[in-house]
mmCIF file of C-alpha atoms in Angstrom:
data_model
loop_
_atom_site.group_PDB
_atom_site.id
_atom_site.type_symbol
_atom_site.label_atom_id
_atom_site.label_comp_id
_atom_site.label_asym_id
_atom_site.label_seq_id
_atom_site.Cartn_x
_atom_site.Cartn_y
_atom_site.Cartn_z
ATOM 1 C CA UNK A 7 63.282 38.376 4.936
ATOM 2 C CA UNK A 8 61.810 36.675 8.233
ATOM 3 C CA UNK A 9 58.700 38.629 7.345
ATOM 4 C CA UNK A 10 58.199 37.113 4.009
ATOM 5 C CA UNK A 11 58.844 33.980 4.829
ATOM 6 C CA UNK A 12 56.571 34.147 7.742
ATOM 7 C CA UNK A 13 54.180 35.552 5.522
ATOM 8 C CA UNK A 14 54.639 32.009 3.010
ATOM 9 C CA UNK A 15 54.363 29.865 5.802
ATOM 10 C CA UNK A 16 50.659 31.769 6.928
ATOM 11 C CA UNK A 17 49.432 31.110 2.862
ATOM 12 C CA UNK A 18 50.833 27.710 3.523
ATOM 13 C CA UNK A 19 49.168 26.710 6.562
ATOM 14 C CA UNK A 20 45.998 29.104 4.834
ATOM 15 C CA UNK A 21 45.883 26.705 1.984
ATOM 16 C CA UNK A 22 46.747 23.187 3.700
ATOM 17 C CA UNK A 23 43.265 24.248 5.958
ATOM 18 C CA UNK A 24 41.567 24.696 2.549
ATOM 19 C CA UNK A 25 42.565 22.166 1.251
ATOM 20 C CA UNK A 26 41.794 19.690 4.397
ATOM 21 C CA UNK A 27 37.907 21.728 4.494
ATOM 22 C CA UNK A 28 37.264 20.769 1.074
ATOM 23 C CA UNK A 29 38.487 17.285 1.857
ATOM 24 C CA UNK A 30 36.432 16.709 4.542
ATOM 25 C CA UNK A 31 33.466 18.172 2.898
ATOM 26 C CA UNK A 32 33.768 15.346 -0.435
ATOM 27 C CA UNK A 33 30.818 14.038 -2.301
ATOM 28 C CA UNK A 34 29.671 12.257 1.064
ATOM 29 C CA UNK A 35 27.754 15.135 2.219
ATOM 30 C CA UNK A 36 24.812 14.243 0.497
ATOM 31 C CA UNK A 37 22.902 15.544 3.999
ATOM 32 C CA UNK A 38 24.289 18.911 5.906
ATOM 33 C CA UNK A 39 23.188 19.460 9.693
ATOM 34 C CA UNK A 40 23.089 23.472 10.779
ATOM 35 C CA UNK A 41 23.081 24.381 14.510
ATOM 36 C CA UNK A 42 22.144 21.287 15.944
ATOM 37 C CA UNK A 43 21.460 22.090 19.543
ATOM 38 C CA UNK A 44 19.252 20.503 22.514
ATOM 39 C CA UNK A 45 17.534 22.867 24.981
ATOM 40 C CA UNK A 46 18.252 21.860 28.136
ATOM 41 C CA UNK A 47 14.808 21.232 30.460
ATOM 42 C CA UNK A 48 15.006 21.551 34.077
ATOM 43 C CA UNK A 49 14.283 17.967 36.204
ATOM 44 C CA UNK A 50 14.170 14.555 34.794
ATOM 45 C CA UNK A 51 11.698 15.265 31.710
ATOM 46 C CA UNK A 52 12.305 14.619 28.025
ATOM 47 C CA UNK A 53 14.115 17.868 26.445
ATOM 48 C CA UNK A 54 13.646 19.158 22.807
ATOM 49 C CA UNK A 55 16.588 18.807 20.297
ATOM 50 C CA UNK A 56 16.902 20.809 16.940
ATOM 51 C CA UNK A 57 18.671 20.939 13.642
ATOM 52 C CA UNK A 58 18.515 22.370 10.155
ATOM 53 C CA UNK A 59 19.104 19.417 7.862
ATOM 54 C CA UNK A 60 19.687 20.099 4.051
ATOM 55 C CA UNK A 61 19.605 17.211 1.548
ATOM 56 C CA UNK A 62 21.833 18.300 -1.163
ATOM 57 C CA UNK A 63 21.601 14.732 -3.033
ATOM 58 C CA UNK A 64 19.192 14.657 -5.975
ATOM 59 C CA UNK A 65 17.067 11.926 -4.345
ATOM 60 C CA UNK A 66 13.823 12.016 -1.598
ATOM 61 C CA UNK A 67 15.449 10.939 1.679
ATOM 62 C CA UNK A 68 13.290 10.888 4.294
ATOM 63 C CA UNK A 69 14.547 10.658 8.437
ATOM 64 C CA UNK A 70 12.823 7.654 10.300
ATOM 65 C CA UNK A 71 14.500 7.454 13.482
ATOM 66 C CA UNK A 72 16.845 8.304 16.114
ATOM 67 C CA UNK A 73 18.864 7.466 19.153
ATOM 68 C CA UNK A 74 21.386 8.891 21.012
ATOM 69 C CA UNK A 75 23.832 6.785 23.685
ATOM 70 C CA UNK A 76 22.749 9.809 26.195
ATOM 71 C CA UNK A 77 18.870 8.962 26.360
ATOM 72 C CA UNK A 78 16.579 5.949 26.624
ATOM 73 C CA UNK A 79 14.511 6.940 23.539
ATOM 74 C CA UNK A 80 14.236 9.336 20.850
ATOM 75 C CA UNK A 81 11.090 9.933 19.202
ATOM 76 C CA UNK A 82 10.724 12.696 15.914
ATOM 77 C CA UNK A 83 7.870 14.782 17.255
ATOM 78 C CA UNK A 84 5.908 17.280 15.999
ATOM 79 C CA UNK A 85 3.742 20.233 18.211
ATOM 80 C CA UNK A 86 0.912 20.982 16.589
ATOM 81 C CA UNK A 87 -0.987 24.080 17.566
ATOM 82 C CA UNK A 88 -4.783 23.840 16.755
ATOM 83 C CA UNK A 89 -7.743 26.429 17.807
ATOM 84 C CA UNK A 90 -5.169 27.726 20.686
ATOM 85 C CA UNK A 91 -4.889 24.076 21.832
ATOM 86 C CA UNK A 92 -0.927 22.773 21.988
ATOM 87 C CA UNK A 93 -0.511 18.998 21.261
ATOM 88 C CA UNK A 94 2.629 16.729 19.802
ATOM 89 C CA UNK A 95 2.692 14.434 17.120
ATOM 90 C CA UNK A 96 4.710 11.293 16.619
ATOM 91 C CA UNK A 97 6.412 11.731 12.863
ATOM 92 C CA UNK A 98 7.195 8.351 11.483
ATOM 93 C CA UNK A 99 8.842 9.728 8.807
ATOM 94 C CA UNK A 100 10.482 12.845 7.835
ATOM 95 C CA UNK A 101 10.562 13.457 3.945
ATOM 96 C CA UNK A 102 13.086 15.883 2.243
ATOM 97 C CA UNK A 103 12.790 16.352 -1.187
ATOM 98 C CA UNK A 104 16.156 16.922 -2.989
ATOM 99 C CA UNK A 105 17.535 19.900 -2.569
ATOM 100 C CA UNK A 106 15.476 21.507 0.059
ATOM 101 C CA UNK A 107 15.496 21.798 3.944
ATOM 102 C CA UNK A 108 13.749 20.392 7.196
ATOM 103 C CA UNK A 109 13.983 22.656 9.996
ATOM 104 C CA UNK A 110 13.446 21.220 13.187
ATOM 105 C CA UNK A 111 12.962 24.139 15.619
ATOM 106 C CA UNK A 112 11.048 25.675 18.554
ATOM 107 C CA UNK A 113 7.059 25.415 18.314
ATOM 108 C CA UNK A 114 7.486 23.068 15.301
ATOM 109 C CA UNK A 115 9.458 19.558 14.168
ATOM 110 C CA UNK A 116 11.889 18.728 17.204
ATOM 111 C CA UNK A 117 13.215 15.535 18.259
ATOM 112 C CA UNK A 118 12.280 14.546 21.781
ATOM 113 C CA UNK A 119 14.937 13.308 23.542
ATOM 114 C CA UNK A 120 13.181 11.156 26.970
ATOM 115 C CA UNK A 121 14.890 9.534 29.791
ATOM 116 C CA UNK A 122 18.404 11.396 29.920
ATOM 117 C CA UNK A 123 20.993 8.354 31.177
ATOM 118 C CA UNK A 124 23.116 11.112 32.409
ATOM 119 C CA UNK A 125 22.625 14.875 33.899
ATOM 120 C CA UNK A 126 23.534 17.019 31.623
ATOM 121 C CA UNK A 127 24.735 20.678 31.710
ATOM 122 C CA UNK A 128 25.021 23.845 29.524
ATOM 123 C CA UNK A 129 27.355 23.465 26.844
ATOM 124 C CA UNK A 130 27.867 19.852 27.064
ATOM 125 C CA UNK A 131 28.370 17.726 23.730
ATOM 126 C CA UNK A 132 25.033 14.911 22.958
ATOM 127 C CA UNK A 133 25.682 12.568 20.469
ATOM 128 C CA UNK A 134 22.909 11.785 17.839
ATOM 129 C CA UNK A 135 22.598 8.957 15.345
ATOM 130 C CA UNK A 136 20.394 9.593 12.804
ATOM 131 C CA UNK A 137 18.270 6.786 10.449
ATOM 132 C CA UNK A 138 17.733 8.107 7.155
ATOM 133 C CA UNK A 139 15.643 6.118 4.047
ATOM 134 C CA UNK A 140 16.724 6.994 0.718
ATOM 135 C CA UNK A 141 20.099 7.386 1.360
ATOM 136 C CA UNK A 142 23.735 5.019 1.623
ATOM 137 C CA UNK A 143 24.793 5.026 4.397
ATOM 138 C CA UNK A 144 21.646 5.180 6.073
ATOM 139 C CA UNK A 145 23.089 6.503 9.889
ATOM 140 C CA UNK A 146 24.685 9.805 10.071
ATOM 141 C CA UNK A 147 26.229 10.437 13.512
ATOM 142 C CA UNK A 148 26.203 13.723 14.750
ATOM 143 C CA UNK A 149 26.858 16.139 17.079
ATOM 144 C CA UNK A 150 24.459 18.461 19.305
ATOM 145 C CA UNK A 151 25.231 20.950 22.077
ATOM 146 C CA UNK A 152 23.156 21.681 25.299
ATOM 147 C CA UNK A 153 21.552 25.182 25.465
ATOM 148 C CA UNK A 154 20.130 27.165 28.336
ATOM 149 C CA UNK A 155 16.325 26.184 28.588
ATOM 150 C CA UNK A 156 16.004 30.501 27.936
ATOM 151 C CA UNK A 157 17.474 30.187 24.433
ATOM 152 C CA UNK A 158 15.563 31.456 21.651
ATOM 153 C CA UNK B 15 4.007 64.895 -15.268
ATOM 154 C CA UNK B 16 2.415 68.525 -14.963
ATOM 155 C CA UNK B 17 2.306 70.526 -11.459
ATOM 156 C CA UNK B 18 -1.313 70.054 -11.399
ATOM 157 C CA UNK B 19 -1.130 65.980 -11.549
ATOM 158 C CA UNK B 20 1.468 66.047 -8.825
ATOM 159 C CA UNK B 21 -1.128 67.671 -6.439
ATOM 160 C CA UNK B 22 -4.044 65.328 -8.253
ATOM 161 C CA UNK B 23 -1.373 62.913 -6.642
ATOM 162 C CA UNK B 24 -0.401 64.498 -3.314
ATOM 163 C CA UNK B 25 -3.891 64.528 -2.324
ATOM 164 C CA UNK B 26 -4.702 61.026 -1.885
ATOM 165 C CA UNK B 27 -0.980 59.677 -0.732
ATOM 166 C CA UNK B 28 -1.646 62.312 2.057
ATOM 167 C CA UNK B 29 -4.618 60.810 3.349
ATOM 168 C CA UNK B 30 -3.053 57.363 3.418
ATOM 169 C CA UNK B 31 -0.188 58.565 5.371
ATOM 170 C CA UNK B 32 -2.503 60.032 7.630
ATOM 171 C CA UNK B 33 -4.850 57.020 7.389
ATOM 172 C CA UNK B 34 -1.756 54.595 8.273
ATOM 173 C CA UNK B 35 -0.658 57.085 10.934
ATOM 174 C CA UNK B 36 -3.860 56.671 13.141
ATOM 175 C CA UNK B 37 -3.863 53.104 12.532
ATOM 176 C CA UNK B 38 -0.406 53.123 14.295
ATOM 177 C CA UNK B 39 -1.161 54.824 17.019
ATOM 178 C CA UNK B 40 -4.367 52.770 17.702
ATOM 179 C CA UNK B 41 -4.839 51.333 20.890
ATOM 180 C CA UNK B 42 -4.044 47.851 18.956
ATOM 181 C CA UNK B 43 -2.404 45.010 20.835
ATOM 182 C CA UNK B 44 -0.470 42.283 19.238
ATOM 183 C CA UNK B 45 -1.938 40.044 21.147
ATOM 184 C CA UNK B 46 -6.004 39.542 21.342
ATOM 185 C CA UNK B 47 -7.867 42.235 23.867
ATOM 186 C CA UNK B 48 -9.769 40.276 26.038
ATOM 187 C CA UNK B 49 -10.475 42.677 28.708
ATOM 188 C CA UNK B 50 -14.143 42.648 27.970
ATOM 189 C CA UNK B 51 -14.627 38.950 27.034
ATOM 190 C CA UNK B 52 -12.861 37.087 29.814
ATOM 191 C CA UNK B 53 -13.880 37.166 33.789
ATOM 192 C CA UNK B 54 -11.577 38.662 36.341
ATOM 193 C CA UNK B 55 -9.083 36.350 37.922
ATOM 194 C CA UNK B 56 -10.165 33.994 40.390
ATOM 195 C CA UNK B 57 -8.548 30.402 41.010
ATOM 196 C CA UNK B 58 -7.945 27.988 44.311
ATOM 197 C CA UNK B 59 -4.651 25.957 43.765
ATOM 198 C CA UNK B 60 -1.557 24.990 45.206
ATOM 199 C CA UNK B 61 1.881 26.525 45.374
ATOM 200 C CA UNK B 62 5.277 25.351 44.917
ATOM 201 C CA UNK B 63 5.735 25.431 48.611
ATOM 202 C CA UNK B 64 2.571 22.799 49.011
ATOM 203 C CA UNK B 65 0.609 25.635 50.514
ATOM 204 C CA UNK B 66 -3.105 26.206 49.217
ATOM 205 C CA UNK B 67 -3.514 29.583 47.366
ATOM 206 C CA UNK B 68 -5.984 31.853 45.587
ATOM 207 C CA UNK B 69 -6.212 34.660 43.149
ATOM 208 C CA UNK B 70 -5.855 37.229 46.285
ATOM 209 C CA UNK B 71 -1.712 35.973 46.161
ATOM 210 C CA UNK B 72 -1.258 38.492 43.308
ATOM 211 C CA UNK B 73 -3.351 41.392 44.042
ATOM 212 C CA UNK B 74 -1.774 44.512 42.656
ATOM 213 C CA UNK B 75 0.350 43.051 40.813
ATOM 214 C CA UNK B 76 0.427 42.627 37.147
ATOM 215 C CA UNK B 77 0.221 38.645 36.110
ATOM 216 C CA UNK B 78 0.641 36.510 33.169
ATOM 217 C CA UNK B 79 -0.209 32.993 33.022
ATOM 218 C CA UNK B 80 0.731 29.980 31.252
ATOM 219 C CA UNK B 81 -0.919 26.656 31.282
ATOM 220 C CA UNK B 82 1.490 23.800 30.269
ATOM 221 C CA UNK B 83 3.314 20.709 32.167
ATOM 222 C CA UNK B 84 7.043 20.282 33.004
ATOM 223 C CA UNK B 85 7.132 17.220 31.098
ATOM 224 C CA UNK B 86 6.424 19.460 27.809
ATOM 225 C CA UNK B 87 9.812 19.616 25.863
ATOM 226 C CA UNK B 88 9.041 21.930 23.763
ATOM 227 C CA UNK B 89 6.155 24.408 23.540
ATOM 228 C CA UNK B 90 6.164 24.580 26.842
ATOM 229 C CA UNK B 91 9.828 26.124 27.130
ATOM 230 C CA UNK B 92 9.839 28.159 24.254
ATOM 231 C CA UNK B 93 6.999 30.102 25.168
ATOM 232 C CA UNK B 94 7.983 30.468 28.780
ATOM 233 C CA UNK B 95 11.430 31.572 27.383
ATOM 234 C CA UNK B 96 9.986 34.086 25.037
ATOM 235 C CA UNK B 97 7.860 35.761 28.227
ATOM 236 C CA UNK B 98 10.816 35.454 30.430
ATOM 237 C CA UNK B 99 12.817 37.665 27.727
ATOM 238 C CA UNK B 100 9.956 39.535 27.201
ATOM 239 C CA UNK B 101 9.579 40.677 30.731
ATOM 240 C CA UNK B 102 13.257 40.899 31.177
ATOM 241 C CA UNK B 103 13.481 43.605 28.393
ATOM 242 C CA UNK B 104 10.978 46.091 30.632
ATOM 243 C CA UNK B 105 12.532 48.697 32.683
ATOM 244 C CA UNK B 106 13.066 47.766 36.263
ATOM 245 C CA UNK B 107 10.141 48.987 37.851
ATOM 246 C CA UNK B 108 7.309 47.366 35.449
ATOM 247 C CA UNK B 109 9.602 43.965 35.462
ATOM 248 C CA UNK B 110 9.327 43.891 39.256
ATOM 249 C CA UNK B 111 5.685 44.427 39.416
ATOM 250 C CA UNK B 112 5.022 41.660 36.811
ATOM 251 C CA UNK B 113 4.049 38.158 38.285
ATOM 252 C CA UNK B 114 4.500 35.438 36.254
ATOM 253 C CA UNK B 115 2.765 31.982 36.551
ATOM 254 C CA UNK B 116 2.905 28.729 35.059
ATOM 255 C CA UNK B 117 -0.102 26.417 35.767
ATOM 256 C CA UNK B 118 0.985 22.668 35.086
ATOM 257 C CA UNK B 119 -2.140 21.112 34.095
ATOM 258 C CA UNK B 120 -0.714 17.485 34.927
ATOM 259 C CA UNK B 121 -0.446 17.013 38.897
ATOM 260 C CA UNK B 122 -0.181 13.539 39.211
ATOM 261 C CA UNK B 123 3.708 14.551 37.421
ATOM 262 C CA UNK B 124 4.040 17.877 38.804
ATOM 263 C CA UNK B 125 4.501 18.143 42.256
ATOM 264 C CA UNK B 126 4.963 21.687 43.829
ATOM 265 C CA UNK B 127 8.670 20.997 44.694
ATOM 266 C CA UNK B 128 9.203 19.627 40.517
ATOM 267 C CA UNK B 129 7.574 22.859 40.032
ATOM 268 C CA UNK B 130 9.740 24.701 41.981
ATOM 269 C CA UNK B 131 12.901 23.949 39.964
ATOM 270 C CA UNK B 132 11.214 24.398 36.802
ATOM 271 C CA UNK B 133 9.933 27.996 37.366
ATOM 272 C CA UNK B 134 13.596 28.791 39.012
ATOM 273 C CA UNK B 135 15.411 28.057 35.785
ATOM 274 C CA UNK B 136 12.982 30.503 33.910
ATOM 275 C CA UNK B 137 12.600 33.560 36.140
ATOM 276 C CA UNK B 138 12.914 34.653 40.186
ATOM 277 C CA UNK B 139 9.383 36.285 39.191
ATOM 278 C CA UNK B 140 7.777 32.472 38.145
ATOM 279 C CA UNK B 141 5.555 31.188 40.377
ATOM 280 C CA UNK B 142 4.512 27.454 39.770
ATOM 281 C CA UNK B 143 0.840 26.549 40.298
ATOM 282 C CA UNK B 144 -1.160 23.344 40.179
ATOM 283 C CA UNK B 145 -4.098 21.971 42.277
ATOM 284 C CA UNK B 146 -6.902 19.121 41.933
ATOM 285 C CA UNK B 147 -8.508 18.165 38.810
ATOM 286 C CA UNK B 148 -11.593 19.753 40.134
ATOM 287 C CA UNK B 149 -9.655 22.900 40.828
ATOM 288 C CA UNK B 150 -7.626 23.170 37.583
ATOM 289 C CA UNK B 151 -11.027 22.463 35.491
ATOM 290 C CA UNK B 152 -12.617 25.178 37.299
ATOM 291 C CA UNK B 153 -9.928 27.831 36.528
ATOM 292 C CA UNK B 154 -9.527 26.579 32.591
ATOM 293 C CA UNK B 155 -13.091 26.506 32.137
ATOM 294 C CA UNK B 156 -12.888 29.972 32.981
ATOM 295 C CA UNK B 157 -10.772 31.279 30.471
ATOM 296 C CA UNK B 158 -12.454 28.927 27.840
ATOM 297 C CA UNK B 159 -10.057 26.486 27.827
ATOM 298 C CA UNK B 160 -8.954 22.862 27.694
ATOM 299 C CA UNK B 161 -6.525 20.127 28.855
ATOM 300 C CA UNK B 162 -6.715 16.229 28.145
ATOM 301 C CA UNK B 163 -4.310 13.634 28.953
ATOM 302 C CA UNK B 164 -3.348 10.580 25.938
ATOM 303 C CA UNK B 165 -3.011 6.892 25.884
ATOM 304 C CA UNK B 166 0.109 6.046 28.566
ATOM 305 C CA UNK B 167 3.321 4.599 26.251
ATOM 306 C CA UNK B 168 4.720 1.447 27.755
ATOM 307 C CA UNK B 169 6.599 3.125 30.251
ATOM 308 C CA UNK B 170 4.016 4.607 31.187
ATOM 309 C CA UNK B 171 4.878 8.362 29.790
ATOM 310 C CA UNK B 172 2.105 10.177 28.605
ATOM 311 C CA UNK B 173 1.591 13.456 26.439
ATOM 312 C CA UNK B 174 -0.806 16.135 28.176
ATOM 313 C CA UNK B 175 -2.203 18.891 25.273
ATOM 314 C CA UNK B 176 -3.346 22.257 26.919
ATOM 315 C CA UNK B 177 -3.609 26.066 26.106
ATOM 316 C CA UNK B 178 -1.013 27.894 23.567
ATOM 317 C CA UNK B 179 -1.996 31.414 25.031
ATOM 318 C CA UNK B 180 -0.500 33.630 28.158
ATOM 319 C CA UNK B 181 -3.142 35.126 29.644
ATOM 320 C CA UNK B 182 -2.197 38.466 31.080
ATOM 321 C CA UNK B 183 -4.525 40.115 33.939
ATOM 322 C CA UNK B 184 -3.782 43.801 35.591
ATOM 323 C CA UNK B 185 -3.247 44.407 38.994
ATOM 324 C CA UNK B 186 -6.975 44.471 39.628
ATOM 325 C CA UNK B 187 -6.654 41.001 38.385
ATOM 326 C CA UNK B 188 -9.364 41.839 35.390
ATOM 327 C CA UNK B 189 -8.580 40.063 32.047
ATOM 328 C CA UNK B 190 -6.322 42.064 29.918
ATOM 329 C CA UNK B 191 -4.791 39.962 26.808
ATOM 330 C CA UNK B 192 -4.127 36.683 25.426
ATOM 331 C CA UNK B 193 -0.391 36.754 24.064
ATOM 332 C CA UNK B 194 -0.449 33.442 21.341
ATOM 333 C CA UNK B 195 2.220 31.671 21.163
ATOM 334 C CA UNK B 196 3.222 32.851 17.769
ATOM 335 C CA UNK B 197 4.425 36.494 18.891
ATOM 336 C CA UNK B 198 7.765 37.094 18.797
ATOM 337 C CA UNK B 199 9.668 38.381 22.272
ATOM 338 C CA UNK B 200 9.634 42.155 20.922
ATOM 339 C CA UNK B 201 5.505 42.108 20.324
ATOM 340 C CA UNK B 202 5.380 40.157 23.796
ATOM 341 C CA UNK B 203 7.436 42.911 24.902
ATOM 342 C CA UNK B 204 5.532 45.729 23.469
ATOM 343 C CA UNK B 205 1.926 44.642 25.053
ATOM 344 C CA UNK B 206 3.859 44.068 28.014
ATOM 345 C CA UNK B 207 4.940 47.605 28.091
ATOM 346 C CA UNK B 208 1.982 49.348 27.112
ATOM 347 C CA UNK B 209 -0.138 47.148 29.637
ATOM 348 C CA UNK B 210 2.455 48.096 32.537
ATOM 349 C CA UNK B 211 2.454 51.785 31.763
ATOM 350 C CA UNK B 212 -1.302 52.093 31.677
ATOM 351 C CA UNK B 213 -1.282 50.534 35.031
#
């Protein structure tokens, strides 16, 4: 008897998580972030943050900014790796066309994160706001996690 | 299909296995050979203890070099990451022979102790370098390379574009490979290897 009923209560709690997922998830997420993450850079220096983003809307929205409450400035950069020679890029805009995906990532698109208000650690939480044109509402707040300055 | 087409068949699909075989086991790098293109290893900088240096501090030893600045927040890391796992991955007696080096080409920024800090959160075996103008030009101008500084932001932060490759010298300190930046750690790993065994 106690077994079944324990058994209920598990599908219960099962399907009140469910449900609660596929609340939160709603028609709002128009935009979807994937392993947003900011490698942590030994000193004082600007440090590199990354994300997947998917636009799942069926409209161009296109990332113009950035700022976070944990650094002076954040700029949408770009290295750029011509005849051997390694230079950035300032992106004033960030297109992505409905349904497809901007990967910001190592060697690539990364947002450059300068003048850290803070020192900041492994594993600690850095809070992103995000300006997106094309899209209502136009910030998306979001968070990142520090990574060792080895992580792939 | 008739016992005589097969071997009609067999014939050729051998000598492309064999073909693809010796291409294998070619003395192929997956980086770019430049033992016979590039000049042995000769530089005059300064250390991360302040002292004054020259290519003599790594003789028989192994060395790979990267040219960047600490102020780099990406390339920079992910490249030095991907050598540092790289190197890690070689059996213990190889990874302790291996020097590695980063050369910040910006050292009005990096100062040897800066330097210091930023090699120890890659590797024990990183050595930061950096010297004059005069003395860095001299050592990329050597390996056929540039650096340049751009227009100061109103803070006065500045972007500083350099080299993309690791240049890896034996223990005689002659030029062995370039690894570009777009290897992955396990062909890093691989020349790595193959260079250390030889040695």
């Amino acid at each position: 008897m106690t077994r079944i009923l324990s058994g209920v209560i598990a599908l219960l709690v099962l399907l009140a998580g469910a449900l609660l997922w596929v609340g939160q998830m709603g028609p709002t997420d128009a935009l979807i972030f994937e392993n947003p993450r900011v490698r942590l850079t030994p000193g004082t220096g600007p440090m590199a943050g990354y994300v997947t983003i998917r636009n799942r809307s069926d409209r161009e929205v296109a990332l113009v900014g950035a700022r976070s409450p944990q650094f002076g400035q954040v700029m949408l950069h770009r290295t750029v790796i011509r005849d051997g020679q390694a230079r950035m890029e300032h992106q004033d805009r960030v297109p992505i066309a409905p349904g497809s995906v901007v990967e910001f990532r190592p060697g690539d698109l990364h947002l450059m994160l300068m003048r850290r208000q803070q020192r900041l650690n492994v594993g600690d939480p850095v809070e992103i706001v995000f300006e997106f044109d094309g899209i209502k509402p136009g910030e998306w707040t979001l968070g990142f996690t520090v990574v060792p300055v080895t992580a792939q | 299909m008739t016992r005589r087409a097969w071997l009609r068949l067999a014939t050729p699909v051998a000598l492309l296995c064999a073909a693809l075989l010796a291409a294998c086991g070619d003395r192929s790098w997956n980086g770019k050979d430049i033992s016979h293109l590039m000049p042995a290893l000769e530089f005059e900088l300064t250390d991360e203890s302040g002292a004054v240096v020259d290519q003599s501090l790594f003789a028989g030893r192994p060395v790979a070099i990267y040219f960047g600045f600490t102020e780099c927040p990406d390339v920079c890391p992910m490249t030095l990451a991907k050598l540092t796992a790289a190197a890690r991955r070689l059996p213990p007696g190889p990874r302790e022979r291996l020097q590695l080096a980063f050369v910040s080409v910006d050292p009005a920024r990096d100062t040897p102790a800066r330097l210091a800090d930023y090699t120890e959160a890659f590797s024990d075996a990183m050595l930061g370098l950096t010297g004059s103008q005069a003395q860095l030009q001299a050592l990329t101008r050597r390996y056929r390379i540039t650096y340049g500084y751009e227009e100061p932001d109103a803070q006065g932060n500045y972007e500083v574009s350099h080299s993309s490759a690791i240049f890896v010298f034996n223990e005689s300190l002659e030029a062995e490979l370039m690894l570009l930046d777009n290897l992955s750690i396990d062909q890093m790993h691989s020349d790595l290897e193959r260079l250390l065994e030889d040695g």
